[in-house]
Amino acid sequence: MSASASASPRGAGPATLTSAGFVLPDYDRSIGLILPAVADAIGARDIPGGPAARAVLGLPTAQRACVVLVDGLGLLNLTERANQAPFLRSLLAAGTEVCSGYPSTTAASMGTFGTGKSPGRTGLVGYTARNPATGTLANLVSWDGAGSPREWQRESTVFERVQGAGIPVTSVGPRKFAGSGLTEAALRGGSYRAAESLPDRVDVALFELMGPALVYLYWGEVDKIGHHHGWGSRQWGNELATLDRELARLARSLPRGTTLVVTADHGMVDVDRSQRWDVAQTPALQEGVELVAGEPRALHLYVPAGPGAPERSQAVARRWAATLGAAAVVTLGDDAVAGGWFGPVADHVRPMIGDIVVAMTGRATVVDSRTQSRMSLELVGVHGSLTPHELTVPLLTVQA
């Protein structure tokens, strides 16, 4: 499972990514365009990039809009299981694709979706990242150790701007997400309506769409089932079928003059346990590394600061490349930034990105049992890297 000790970290350019089976995020056609385009379509003016985004995505004008984000519903995942989703399948031919950013994970994607900006601008650069203020691990989903959401994520959100334009904005999701750190960071603005079941969320969305409005509906069970059973499982297919029925009901019930948009934050691959490394049990992956962050498919590695840090980073990158071989693209953080992985990167965000960045190929993973829970170590479906299954998501529309 390892390459020779002479292996070197790979570069971060297009040729390297192509040879690894990767695609580079296209931030000019990413999920960051969706809300600006929808806002412009329903008449919210002065939304940065709104008219251009709407031209790219081809959205018509409308009186109101409902945007449904299905966590974990990658375009290739959906296409390959489309027989269990007749309604969504009927939209695929006229739909299009957009991409998640890097890493292809919920925190990073929600930041891009909610602000229209890349992870390099939002600071939402992974499931976990180093907090520059404390030097410790910050979880950007639970928001443990991350401090103030508005200090971490400094970009204004599209919801704030739409609300400021006089159009009501409502987010519909689980009660536990109301006012959470990630919600405040990525999706602040407007009101929040809590509803737990998918039928209840559809009912709430339809109520809020009775007048001019932008309604956002989140559904996370597809991702949850995928994590525990894999996206190729019977359970994932059953959840997809349930989702499909409720989205069909939503589409049938829309008031005239409504645009429905269905998209996702990322896709998913199922792990290959024969291609899994545990940092806690692999001395070569521990040596010289002060902190491991990110997630099993997309890791940030941080070395001790101070004199000699660039040389230490090079040494760590060489050891990881030698250990992981073809199972990963290991590159210096500066090279990943220069290569555009994170989009434009703000000065205050650069310290959040690893000194070394590791993107896993195929279905390989790196875990760290020193900091991860037993449940997280046993996940079947994972995401975060740059494969088309993880990065490419659908953009499906219905005009009522």
C-alpha angles and dihedrals in degrees: 000000000000136000125228120290089251093065115127131209112266125238123255100235131116095266092056092047093049093050089052093052091253135133124211115239112257103215089185088066104030137120085270088079096057103078095039089051093047091046091053091046092057093047105265103147129201093035104148109248093000101129093042092048091049091051091052094048096038098228117168124222117275141174094235140357140211117202116195117195114194110198111232100004101135118187094242091045090053095044093051093049096035093121087075094051109054095168095050090041089057089058098048098083093056094035129088139210133250129176139242117230129243121313095034094218137117102260094047094042095047089053092052092043094049100043105025088234132115123256087255088066100038098045089227092126102153148333086289132010139170114276104226091207095058106017089230134113117282120198107215095194101048088026092225110158095004101105122206113009091214092052093048096043107036102171119103115247128238090237090058091052095046091049088049089054089060099256115126115243123199128182116202119199146108119323092240090065095054106113093353120152094254092045090050092047100046109018108028116146134073125027132311123224115195119217127155110198122058093239089053091050091051090050092050091048092051091050092051091049094063089098135026105304149132110236123188119197122190126198120183106173096093089060093043094052090045092053093052102035106015128252091265092059131109089241092056091050091050091051090048090053091051091050091048094054093051094046089051089053090049091051093048092050100047116124115244114275095037128129116208117201122189119192143140140227098231143331131241147235128203115241127250104218091201087064099052126113126191114211090206090061099037113075093191090061093048099048114107094356116123097182136010116205140159117057140290094281099038120032136187116205121195125196126200111281125237137063112354095022094129091053091047090051091052091050093050091048091052092050093049092046091050092048099044099035114174091355091081146027104227115191139159114266091238090056092049089051092048089046091059098245093138097031117234108352123215119220094245091051098052094079089056091060116081125261082232124029121203124196116187121224130214108355097321125132141188117210133181114214090189092073107014125085120245089247093054091050090058098052114137100194117049140167143179105107134094104264117124090245090060102034106041120079134177128254107199124173140192124191116207 
